[in-house]
Amino acid sequence: MLPLFTLIALLIRIESKGPIIYRSKRVGAGYKIFDFFKFRSMRHQSSDDLVKLSELNQYTPSDGTPATFIKIKDDPRVTRVGAFLRKYSLDELPQLFNVIRGDMSLVGNRPLPLYEAKSLTSDEWALRFLAPAGLTGLWQVSRRGKGEMSERERKKLDNFYAKKYSLRLDLVILLATFPAMKQREKV
């Protein structure tokens, strides 16, 4: 694993300036806030461009209400190395350290950035935070790369997992993760 981490780090460093590891505050199970790690796949400080790109968010509701989640197809902030890492989910490898530290499980609902978690505190959607935060999860394996998913569909999958998670379901999700790791869409 160390040679792969080293190679990825070298490729990121050669292509662009900035940190190799992207770190952000995320919210996991029980609203626990922790430092979340990924290999950086975007230009350094590209989060500053997020407001300008908000009209490209695939989760923007048609009724004009603000979106909870942000996912931009063909995001112009992604570097060439980052696109490769994302295509094969290699940017997620540093999250194994989050699993070792106990911040996350291998399977669970994706830990959310603070700005996304803040809007999921209603009784209808807060249930998702009762489940473990995970490296992979139900929404990633059920719809990833198979077309767009509505925000409501994603929230319902998170709640479903929170109600039904078990060792059996986790094993099913883990087995489904491997084919889902190669993304068809550039998000």
PDB file of C-alpha atoms in Angstrom:
ATOM      1  CA  MET A   1       0.000   0.000   0.000  1.00  0.00           C
ATOM      2  CA  LEU A   2       2.873   2.365   0.808  1.00  0.00           C
ATOM      3  CA  PRO A   3       4.282   2.266  -2.768  1.00  0.00           C
ATOM      4  CA  LEU A   4       0.837   3.163  -4.158  1.00  0.00           C
ATOM      5  CA  PHE A   5       0.432   6.048  -1.682  1.00  0.00           C
ATOM      6  CA  THR A   6       3.943   7.264  -2.579  1.00  0.00           C
ATOM      7  CA  LEU A   7       3.277   7.124  -6.329  1.00  0.00           C
ATOM      8  CA  ILE A   8      -0.021   8.996  -5.991  1.00  0.00           C
ATOM      9  CA  ALA A   9       1.609  11.629  -3.771  1.00  0.00           C
ATOM     10  CA  LEU A  10       4.403  12.117  -6.305  1.00  0.00           C
ATOM     11  CA  LEU A  11       1.954  12.504  -9.216  1.00  0.00           C
ATOM     12  CA  ILE A  12      -0.099  15.075  -7.305  1.00  0.00           C
ATOM     13  CA  ARG A  13       3.040  17.028  -6.358  1.00  0.00           C
ATOM     14  CA  ILE A  14       4.367  17.035  -9.947  1.00  0.00           C
ATOM     15  CA  GLU A  15       1.091  18.270 -11.422  1.00  0.00           C
ATOM     16  CA  SER A  16       0.177  21.072  -9.044  1.00  0.00           C
ATOM     17  CA  LYS A  17       1.181  23.057  -6.001  1.00  0.00           C
ATOM     18  CA  GLY A  18      -0.587  22.658  -2.703  1.00  0.00           C
ATOM     19  CA  PRO A  19      -1.022  19.910  -0.144  1.00  0.00           C
ATOM     20  CA  ILE A  20      -1.106  16.295  -1.287  1.00  0.00           C
ATOM     21  CA  ILE A  21      -3.780  15.375   1.225  1.00  0.00           C
ATOM     22  CA  TYR A  22      -7.046  17.306   1.222  1.00  0.00           C
ATOM     23  CA  ARG A  23      -8.369  17.679   4.749  1.00  0.00           C
ATOM     24  CA  SER A  24     -11.823  18.922   5.649  1.00  0.00           C
ATOM     25  CA  LYS A  25     -14.101  18.899   8.649  1.00  0.00           C
ATOM     26  CA  ARG A  26     -16.840  16.292   8.247  1.00  0.00           C
ATOM     27  CA  VAL A  27     -19.826  15.204  10.286  1.00  0.00           C
ATOM     28  CA  GLY A  28     -20.262  11.519  10.983  1.00  0.00           C
ATOM     29  CA  ALA A  29     -22.309   9.304  13.275  1.00  0.00           C
ATOM     30  CA  GLY A  30     -23.934  11.130  16.174  1.00  0.00           C
ATOM     31  CA  TYR A  31     -22.939  14.484  14.642  1.00  0.00           C
ATOM     32  CA  LYS A  32     -19.293  13.817  15.548  1.00  0.00           C
ATOM     33  CA  ILE A  33     -17.034  16.283  13.714  1.00  0.00           C
ATOM     34  CA  PHE A  34     -13.640  14.993  12.570  1.00  0.00           C
ATOM     35  CA  ASP A  35     -10.835  15.676  10.081  1.00  0.00           C
ATOM     36  CA  PHE A  36     -11.556  13.788   6.867  1.00  0.00           C
ATOM     37  CA  PHE A  37      -8.698  12.850   4.512  1.00  0.00           C
ATOM     38  CA  LYS A  38      -8.541  12.400   0.732  1.00  0.00           C
ATOM     39  CA  PHE A  39      -5.856  12.716  -1.884  1.00  0.00           C
ATOM     40  CA  ARG A  40      -6.263  16.192  -3.368  1.00  0.00           C
ATOM     41  CA  SER A  41      -7.927  15.868  -6.778  1.00  0.00           C
ATOM     42  CA  MET A  42      -8.634  19.565  -7.425  1.00  0.00           C
ATOM     43  CA  ARG A  43      -6.593  22.689  -7.838  1.00  0.00           C
ATOM     44  CA  HIS A  44      -5.391  24.034  -4.493  1.00  0.00           C
ATOM     45  CA  GLN A  45      -7.946  26.364  -2.835  1.00  0.00           C
ATOM     46  CA  SER A  46     -10.558  25.498  -5.465  1.00  0.00           C
ATOM     47  CA  SER A  47     -13.315  25.625  -2.839  1.00  0.00           C
ATOM     48  CA  ASP A  48     -13.158  29.404  -3.306  1.00  0.00           C
ATOM     49  CA  ASP A  49     -14.718  28.848  -6.772  1.00  0.00           C
ATOM     50  CA  LEU A  50     -17.702  26.908  -5.412  1.00  0.00           C
ATOM     51  CA  VAL A  51     -20.089  29.873  -5.331  1.00  0.00           C
ATOM     52  CA  LYS A  52     -19.355  30.660  -8.989  1.00  0.00           C
ATOM     53  CA  LEU A  53     -20.036  27.044  -9.958  1.00  0.00           C
ATOM     54  CA  SER A  54     -23.231  26.552  -7.937  1.00  0.00           C
ATOM     55  CA  GLU A  55     -25.444  26.668 -11.041  1.00  0.00           C
ATOM     56  CA  LEU A  56     -23.718  23.460 -12.241  1.00  0.00           C
ATOM     57  CA  ASN A  57     -24.720  21.500  -9.120  1.00  0.00           C
ATOM     58  CA  GLN A  58     -26.548  18.338 -10.193  1.00  0.00           C
ATOM     59  CA  TYR A  59     -28.540  18.384  -6.937  1.00  0.00           C
ATOM     60  CA  THR A  60     -30.087  21.839  -7.453  1.00  0.00           C
ATOM     61  CA  PRO A  61     -33.829  21.427  -6.828  1.00  0.00           C
ATOM     62  CA  SER A  62     -36.149  22.612  -9.587  1.00  0.00           C
ATOM     63  CA  ASP A  63     -38.286  24.560  -7.100  1.00  0.00           C
ATOM     64  CA  GLY A  64     -35.468  27.056  -6.393  1.00  0.00           C
ATOM     65  CA  THR A  65     -34.818  25.970  -2.801  1.00  0.00           C
ATOM     66  CA  PRO A  66     -31.147  25.697  -1.803  1.00  0.00           C
ATOM     67  CA  ALA A  67     -29.526  22.307  -2.397  1.00  0.00           C
ATOM     68  CA  THR A  68     -28.246  20.246   0.520  1.00  0.00           C
ATOM     69  CA  PHE A  69     -25.573  18.376  -1.438  1.00  0.00           C
ATOM     70  CA  ILE A  70     -23.105  19.690  -3.992  1.00  0.00           C
ATOM     71  CA  LYS A  71     -21.898  17.526  -6.859  1.00  0.00           C
ATOM     72  CA  ILE A  72     -20.683  19.087 -10.094  1.00  0.00           C
ATOM     73  CA  LYS A  73     -20.462  16.984 -13.233  1.00  0.00           C
ATOM     74  CA  ASP A  74     -17.286  17.652 -15.270  1.00  0.00           C
ATOM     75  CA  ASP A  75     -16.047  19.909 -12.456  1.00  0.00           C
ATOM     76  CA  PRO A  76     -13.488  22.317 -13.987  1.00  0.00           C
ATOM     77  CA  ARG A  77     -11.534  22.431 -10.705  1.00  0.00           C
ATOM     78  CA  VAL A  78     -10.426  18.775 -11.029  1.00  0.00           C
ATOM     79  CA  THR A  79      -6.824  18.245 -12.181  1.00  0.00           C
ATOM     80  CA  ARG A  80      -5.802  15.585 -14.739  1.00  0.00           C
ATOM     81  CA  VAL A  81      -4.252  13.403 -12.032  1.00  0.00           C
ATOM     82  CA  GLY A  82      -7.315  14.091  -9.888  1.00  0.00           C
ATOM     83  CA  ALA A  83      -9.647  12.903 -12.672  1.00  0.00           C
ATOM     84  CA  PHE A  84      -7.752   9.610 -12.841  1.00  0.00           C
ATOM     85  CA  LEU A  85      -7.786   9.214  -9.057  1.00  0.00           C
ATOM     86  CA  ARG A  86     -11.515   9.905  -8.924  1.00  0.00           C
ATOM     87  CA  LYS A  87     -12.309   7.571 -11.826  1.00  0.00           C
ATOM     88  CA  TYR A  88     -10.852   4.644  -9.885  1.00  0.00           C
ATOM     89  CA  SER A  89     -11.748   5.975  -6.390  1.00  0.00           C
ATOM     90  CA  LEU A  90      -8.051   6.151  -5.473  1.00  0.00           C
ATOM     91  CA  ASP A  91      -8.555   9.623  -3.989  1.00  0.00           C
ATOM     92  CA  GLU A  92     -10.482   7.902  -1.181  1.00  0.00           C
ATOM     93  CA  LEU A  93      -7.557   5.745   0.042  1.00  0.00           C
ATOM     94  CA  PRO A  94      -6.431   8.138   2.833  1.00  0.00           C
ATOM     95  CA  GLN A  95      -9.831   7.570   4.460  1.00  0.00           C
ATOM     96  CA  LEU A  96      -8.437   4.243   5.619  1.00  0.00           C
ATOM     97  CA  PHE A  97      -6.650   6.359   8.243  1.00  0.00           C
ATOM     98  CA  ASN A  98     -10.070   7.703   9.292  1.00  0.00           C
ATOM     99  CA  VAL A  99     -11.234   4.094   9.678  1.00  0.00           C
ATOM    100  CA  ILE A 100      -8.156   3.177  11.744  1.00  0.00           C
ATOM    101  CA  ARG A 101      -8.664   6.271  13.939  1.00  0.00           C
ATOM    102  CA  GLY A 102     -12.292   5.255  14.563  1.00  0.00           C
ATOM    103  CA  ASP A 103     -13.835   8.285  12.829  1.00  0.00           C
ATOM    104  CA  MET A 104     -15.414   6.097  10.152  1.00  0.00           C
ATOM    105  CA  SER A 105     -16.315   2.501   9.356  1.00  0.00           C
ATOM    106  CA  LEU A 106     -15.654   0.747   6.090  1.00  0.00           C
ATOM    107  CA  VAL A 107     -19.410   0.878   5.393  1.00  0.00           C
ATOM    108  CA  GLY A 108     -21.890   3.566   6.362  1.00  0.00           C
ATOM    109  CA  ASN A 109     -23.374   6.848   5.281  1.00  0.00           C
ATOM    110  CA  ARG A 110     -20.865   9.257   3.771  1.00  0.00           C
ATOM    111  CA  PRO A 111     -19.633  11.796   6.312  1.00  0.00           C
ATOM    112  CA  LEU A 112     -20.809  15.215   5.187  1.00  0.00           C
ATOM    113  CA  PRO A 113     -19.059  18.569   5.025  1.00  0.00           C
ATOM    114  CA  LEU A 114     -20.323  20.915   7.732  1.00  0.00           C
ATOM    115  CA  TYR A 115     -22.315  23.040   5.252  1.00  0.00           C
ATOM    116  CA  GLU A 116     -24.220  19.968   4.020  1.00  0.00           C
ATOM    117  CA  ALA A 117     -24.785  18.435   7.471  1.00  0.00           C
ATOM    118  CA  LYS A 118     -26.186  21.721   8.774  1.00  0.00           C
ATOM    119  CA  SER A 119     -29.225  21.413   6.509  1.00  0.00           C
ATOM    120  CA  LEU A 120     -30.003  17.813   7.560  1.00  0.00           C
ATOM    121  CA  THR A 121     -31.086  18.422  11.134  1.00  0.00           C
ATOM    122  CA  SER A 122     -34.835  18.098  10.618  1.00  0.00           C
ATOM    123  CA  ASP A 123     -36.623  15.091  12.109  1.00  0.00           C
ATOM    124  CA  GLU A 124     -37.108  13.667   8.618  1.00  0.00           C
ATOM    125  CA  TRP A 125     -33.414  13.565   7.667  1.00  0.00           C
ATOM    126  CA  ALA A 126     -31.427  13.544  10.944  1.00  0.00           C
ATOM    127  CA  LEU A 127     -31.856   9.758  11.142  1.00  0.00           C
ATOM    128  CA  ARG A 128     -28.869   9.359   8.764  1.00  0.00           C
ATOM    129  CA  PHE A 129     -26.547  10.459  11.589  1.00  0.00           C
ATOM    130  CA  LEU A 130     -27.516   7.446  13.726  1.00  0.00           C
ATOM    131  CA  ALA A 131     -25.626   5.152  11.337  1.00  0.00           C
ATOM    132  CA  PRO A 132     -21.863   4.889  11.163  1.00  0.00           C
ATOM    133  CA  ALA A 133     -20.005   7.156   8.754  1.00  0.00           C
ATOM    134  CA  GLY A 134     -18.421   5.030   6.057  1.00  0.00           C
ATOM    135  CA  LEU A 135     -15.837   4.837   3.336  1.00  0.00           C
ATOM    136  CA  THR A 136     -18.458   3.221   1.120  1.00  0.00           C
ATOM    137  CA  GLY A 137     -22.189   3.083   1.468  1.00  0.00           C
ATOM    138  CA  LEU A 138     -25.564   2.275   0.030  1.00  0.00           C
ATOM    139  CA  TRP A 139     -25.976   5.331  -2.189  1.00  0.00           C
ATOM    140  CA  GLN A 140     -22.499   4.892  -3.688  1.00  0.00           C
ATOM    141  CA  VAL A 141     -23.134   1.311  -4.765  1.00  0.00           C
ATOM    142  CA  SER A 142     -26.764   1.618  -5.774  1.00  0.00           C
ATOM    143  CA  ARG A 143     -26.598   4.611  -8.108  1.00  0.00           C
ATOM    144  CA  ARG A 144     -22.992   5.756  -8.552  1.00  0.00           C
ATOM    145  CA  GLY A 145     -22.159   6.183 -12.210  1.00  0.00           C
ATOM    146  CA  LYS A 146     -25.657   5.154 -13.295  1.00  0.00           C
ATOM    147  CA  GLY A 147     -27.060   8.597 -13.956  1.00  0.00           C
ATOM    148  CA  GLU A 148     -28.139  11.416 -11.776  1.00  0.00           C
ATOM    149  CA  MET A 149     -29.776  10.852  -8.433  1.00  0.00           C
ATOM    150  CA  SER A 150     -32.102  13.344  -6.868  1.00  0.00           C
ATOM    151  CA  GLU A 151     -31.259  14.837  -3.525  1.00  0.00           C
ATOM    152  CA  ARG A 152     -34.375  13.239  -2.038  1.00  0.00           C
ATOM    153  CA  GLU A 153     -33.354   9.772  -3.336  1.00  0.00           C
ATOM    154  CA  ARG A 154     -29.927  10.139  -1.743  1.00  0.00           C
ATOM    155  CA  LYS A 155     -31.414  11.232   1.590  1.00  0.00           C
ATOM    156  CA  LYS A 156     -33.862   8.303   1.528  1.00  0.00           C
ATOM    157  CA  LEU A 157     -31.024   5.823   0.911  1.00  0.00           C
ATOM    158  CA  ASP A 158     -29.097   7.288   3.861  1.00  0.00           C
ATOM    159  CA  ASN A 159     -32.147   6.944   6.106  1.00  0.00           C
ATOM    160  CA  PHE A 160     -32.826   3.412   4.854  1.00  0.00           C
ATOM    161  CA  TYR A 161     -29.265   2.422   5.732  1.00  0.00           C
ATOM    162  CA  ALA A 162     -29.561   4.033   9.178  1.00  0.00           C
ATOM    163  CA  LYS A 163     -32.691   1.950   9.883  1.00  0.00           C
ATOM    164  CA  LYS A 164     -31.451  -1.346   8.442  1.00  0.00           C
ATOM    165  CA  TYR A 165     -27.671  -1.462   8.817  1.00  0.00           C
ATOM    166  CA  SER A 166     -26.325  -4.846   9.850  1.00  0.00           C
ATOM    167  CA  LEU A 167     -23.298  -7.036   9.221  1.00  0.00           C
ATOM    168  CA  ARG A 168     -25.162  -8.774   6.391  1.00  0.00           C
ATOM    169  CA  LEU A 169     -26.090  -5.516   4.659  1.00  0.00           C
ATOM    170  CA  ASP A 170     -22.539  -4.209   5.145  1.00  0.00           C
ATOM    171  CA  LEU A 171     -21.111  -7.326   3.483  1.00  0.00           C
ATOM    172  CA  VAL A 172     -23.498  -6.894   0.526  1.00  0.00           C
ATOM    173  CA  ILE A 173     -22.424  -3.245   0.194  1.00  0.00           C
ATOM    174  CA  LEU A 174     -18.724  -4.138   0.471  1.00  0.00           C
ATOM    175  CA  LEU A 175     -19.059  -6.713  -2.305  1.00  0.00           C
ATOM    176  CA  ALA A 176     -20.925  -4.210  -4.485  1.00  0.00           C
ATOM    177  CA  THR A 177     -18.256  -1.564  -3.849  1.00  0.00           C
ATOM    178  CA  PHE A 178     -15.593  -3.138  -6.035  1.00  0.00           C
ATOM    179  CA  PRO A 179     -17.538  -2.887  -9.314  1.00  0.00           C
ATOM    180  CA  ALA A 180     -18.770   0.593  -8.304  1.00  0.00           C
ATOM    181  CA  MET A 181     -15.243   1.907  -7.698  1.00  0.00           C
ATOM    182  CA  LYS A 182     -14.708   2.635 -11.391  1.00  0.00           C
ATOM    183  CA  GLN A 183     -16.851   5.656 -12.127  1.00  0.00           C
ATOM    184  CA  ARG A 184     -18.475   6.185 -15.488  1.00  0.00           C
ATOM    185  CA  GLU A 185     -19.354   9.818 -14.829  1.00  0.00           C
ATOM    186  CA  LYS A 186     -16.920  12.628 -14.058  1.00  0.00           C
ATOM    187  CA  VAL A 187     -18.266  13.877 -10.724  1.00  0.00           C
TER     188      VAL A 187
END
